[in-house]
């Protein structure tokens, strides 16, 4: 490799490091960035290996951080988290292992908490409508059908149903 090629690699590496300071990148995102900067595949892999050896790029660690954010801030269930991690080009084996480690009871509790917070917004609706709205809300956040049913049933039971009372006069 010539001195000029070394300077180009160092410049590209420094640009990617600057991006990494703002936001974590997956290995695939680093490779894409290096290729977008004009490096060939071999050079891009060299840059990735160097950044990996320095501890700047770690897909498993990034996936864990993104999962925590997806669950705690965004209230996402497994499937929405899978999509989020997939969008960041994290390897499927890492995603599968990470999602397999999620406890079903924890997933249900997160869904129940979301449904509880949302229940007052649908309290004035009929029972069926409230159930449907809460179910759709949780399903859009990537919770499975079983979790959705259990969470909605618990949240509505705790709130005394949908809050609609019919009386005869």
Coordinates of C-alpha atoms in Angstrom, one line a residue:
X1 CA 0.0 0.0 0.0
X2 CA 1.3 3.4 -0.8
X3 CA 1.5 6.4 1.4
X4 CA -1.4 8.1 -0.4
X5 CA -3.6 5.0 0.1
X6 CA -2.7 5.0 3.8
X7 CA -3.7 8.7 4.0
X8 CA -7.0 7.9 2.3
X9 CA -7.7 5.0 4.6
X10 CA -6.9 7.2 7.7
X11 CA -9.1 10.0 6.4
X12 CA -12.0 7.7 5.8
X13 CA -11.5 6.0 9.2
X14 CA -11.4 9.4 10.9
X15 CA -14.7 10.4 9.2
X16 CA -16.3 7.2 10.4
X17 CA -15.0 7.7 13.9
X18 CA -16.6 11.1 13.9
X19 CA -19.9 9.6 13.0
X20 CA -19.5 7.0 15.7
X21 CA -19.1 9.8 18.2
X22 CA -22.6 11.0 17.4
X23 CA -24.3 7.6 17.0
X24 CA -23.3 4.0 17.3
X25 CA -23.0 2.2 14.0
X26 CA -23.3 -1.5 13.2
X27 CA -20.6 -3.4 11.4
X28 CA -22.7 -3.3 8.2
X29 CA -23.3 0.4 8.5
X30 CA -19.5 1.0 8.9
X31 CA -18.8 -1.1 5.8
X32 CA -21.5 0.8 3.9
X33 CA -20.0 4.2 5.0
X34 CA -16.5 3.1 4.0
X35 CA -17.7 1.9 0.6
X36 CA -19.7 5.2 0.2
X37 CA -16.4 7.0 0.8
X38 CA -14.9 5.3 -2.2
X39 CA -13.0 2.4 -0.6
X40 CA -13.0 -1.0 -2.1
X41 CA -14.3 -4.0 -0.2
X42 CA -10.9 -5.0 1.1
X43 CA -10.1 -1.5 2.3
X44 CA -13.5 -1.2 3.9
X45 CA -13.0 -4.5 5.8
X46 CA -9.6 -3.2 7.0
X47 CA -11.2 -0.1 8.4
X48 CA -13.9 -2.2 10.0
X49 CA -11.3 -4.5 11.6
X50 CA -9.3 -1.6 13.0
X51 CA -12.4 0.1 14.4
X52 CA -13.6 -3.3 15.9
X53 CA -10.1 -3.9 17.5
X54 CA -10.3 -0.4 19.0
X55 CA -13.7 -1.2 20.5
X56 CA -15.6 1.4 18.4
X57 CA -17.8 -1.2 16.7
X58 CA -19.5 -4.0 18.5
X59 CA -22.8 -5.3 17.1
X60 CA -23.8 -7.2 20.2
X61 CA -23.3 -4.2 22.4
X62 CA -25.1 -1.9 20.0
X63 CA -28.0 -4.3 19.7
X64 CA -28.4 -4.4 23.5
X65 CA -28.4 -0.6 23.7
X66 CA -31.0 -0.4 20.9
X67 CA -33.2 -3.0 22.5
X68 CA -33.2 -1.2 25.9
X69 CA -34.2 2.0 24.1
X70 CA -36.9 0.2 22.0
X71 CA -38.4 -1.3 25.1
X72 CA -38.1 1.4 27.7
X73 CA -38.6 4.6 25.7
X74 CA -40.6 3.4 22.8
X75 CA -42.5 0.6 24.5
X76 CA -41.8 -1.8 21.7
X77 CA -42.4 -5.6 21.9
X78 CA -40.2 -8.3 20.4
X79 CA -41.3 -7.9 16.8
X80 CA -41.0 -4.2 16.6
X81 CA -37.6 -4.5 18.3
X82 CA -36.7 -7.1 15.7
X83 CA -37.6 -4.6 12.9
X84 CA -35.7 -1.8 14.6
X85 CA -32.5 -3.9 14.9
X86 CA -32.9 -5.1 11.4
X87 CA -33.1 -1.6 10.1
X88 CA -29.7 -1.0 11.7
X89 CA -28.4 -4.0 9.7
X90 CA -27.4 -6.0 12.8
X91 CA -26.7 -9.6 12.1
X92 CA -29.7 -11.9 12.5
X93 CA -27.9 -14.4 14.8
X94 CA -27.2 -11.5 17.3
X95 CA -30.8 -10.3 17.0
X96 CA -32.3 -13.8 17.5
X97 CA -30.1 -14.5 20.6
X98 CA -30.9 -11.1 22.1
X99 CA -34.7 -11.5 21.6
X100 CA -34.7 -15.1 22.8
X101 CA -33.3 -13.8 26.1
X102 CA -36.4 -11.6 26.7
X103 CA -38.5 -13.0 29.5
X104 CA -42.2 -13.5 28.5
X105 CA -43.3 -12.2 31.9
X106 CA -41.3 -9.0 31.4
X107 CA -42.8 -8.6 28.0
X108 CA -46.3 -9.0 29.3
X109 CA -45.7 -6.5 32.1
X110 CA -44.4 -3.9 29.7
X111 CA -47.5 -4.4 27.6
X112 CA -49.8 -4.2 30.6
X113 CA -48.1 -0.9 31.7
X114 CA -48.6 0.5 28.2
X115 CA -52.2 -0.6 28.1
X116 CA -52.8 0.9 31.6
X117 CA -51.5 4.3 30.5
X118 CA -53.6 4.2 27.4
X119 CA -56.8 2.9 29.0
X120 CA -58.0 6.4 30.2
X121 CA -58.0 7.6 26.6
X122 CA -60.5 4.9 25.6
X123 CA -62.4 4.9 28.9
X124 CA -65.4 6.7 27.4
X125 CA -65.8 4.2 24.5
X126 CA -67.7 1.0 24.6
X127 CA -66.0 -2.2 25.9
X128 CA -65.5 -3.7 22.5
X129 CA -64.2 -0.5 21.0
X130 CA -61.8 0.1 24.0
X131 CA -60.6 -3.5 23.7
X132 CA -60.1 -3.1 19.9
X133 CA -58.2 0.2 20.3
X134 CA -55.9 -1.0 23.0
X135 CA -55.3 -4.2 21.1
X136 CA -54.3 -2.3 17.9
X137 CA -52.1 0.1 20.0
X138 CA -50.1 -2.8 21.4
X139 CA -50.0 -4.8 18.2
X140 CA -48.5 -1.8 16.4
X141 CA -45.8 -1.8 19.0
X142 CA -44.8 -5.4 18.1
X143 CA -46.4 -7.4 20.9
X144 CA -47.7 -10.9 20.0
X145 CA -51.4 -11.7 20.0
X146 CA -51.3 -13.7 23.2
X147 CA -49.5 -10.8 25.0
X148 CA -51.9 -8.3 23.6
X149 CA -55.0 -10.2 24.7
X150 CA -53.6 -10.7 28.2
X151 CA -52.4 -7.1 28.6
X152 CA -55.7 -5.6 27.4
X153 CA -57.8 -7.9 29.5
X154 CA -55.8 -7.0 32.6
X155 CA -55.7 -3.3 32.0
X156 CA -59.4 -3.1 31.3
X157 CA -60.3 -5.3 34.3
X158 CA -58.1 -3.1 36.6
X159 CA -59.8 0.1 35.2
X160 CA -63.2 -1.4 35.8
X161 CA -63.9 -2.2 32.1
X162 CA -64.1 0.6 29.6
X163 CA -65.6 3.0 32.0
X164 CA -69.0 3.1 30.2
X165 CA -72.0 2.5 32.4
X166 CA -75.5 2.1 31.0
X167 CA -78.4 2.7 33.4
X168 CA -82.1 2.4 32.8
X169 CA -84.4 5.2 34.0

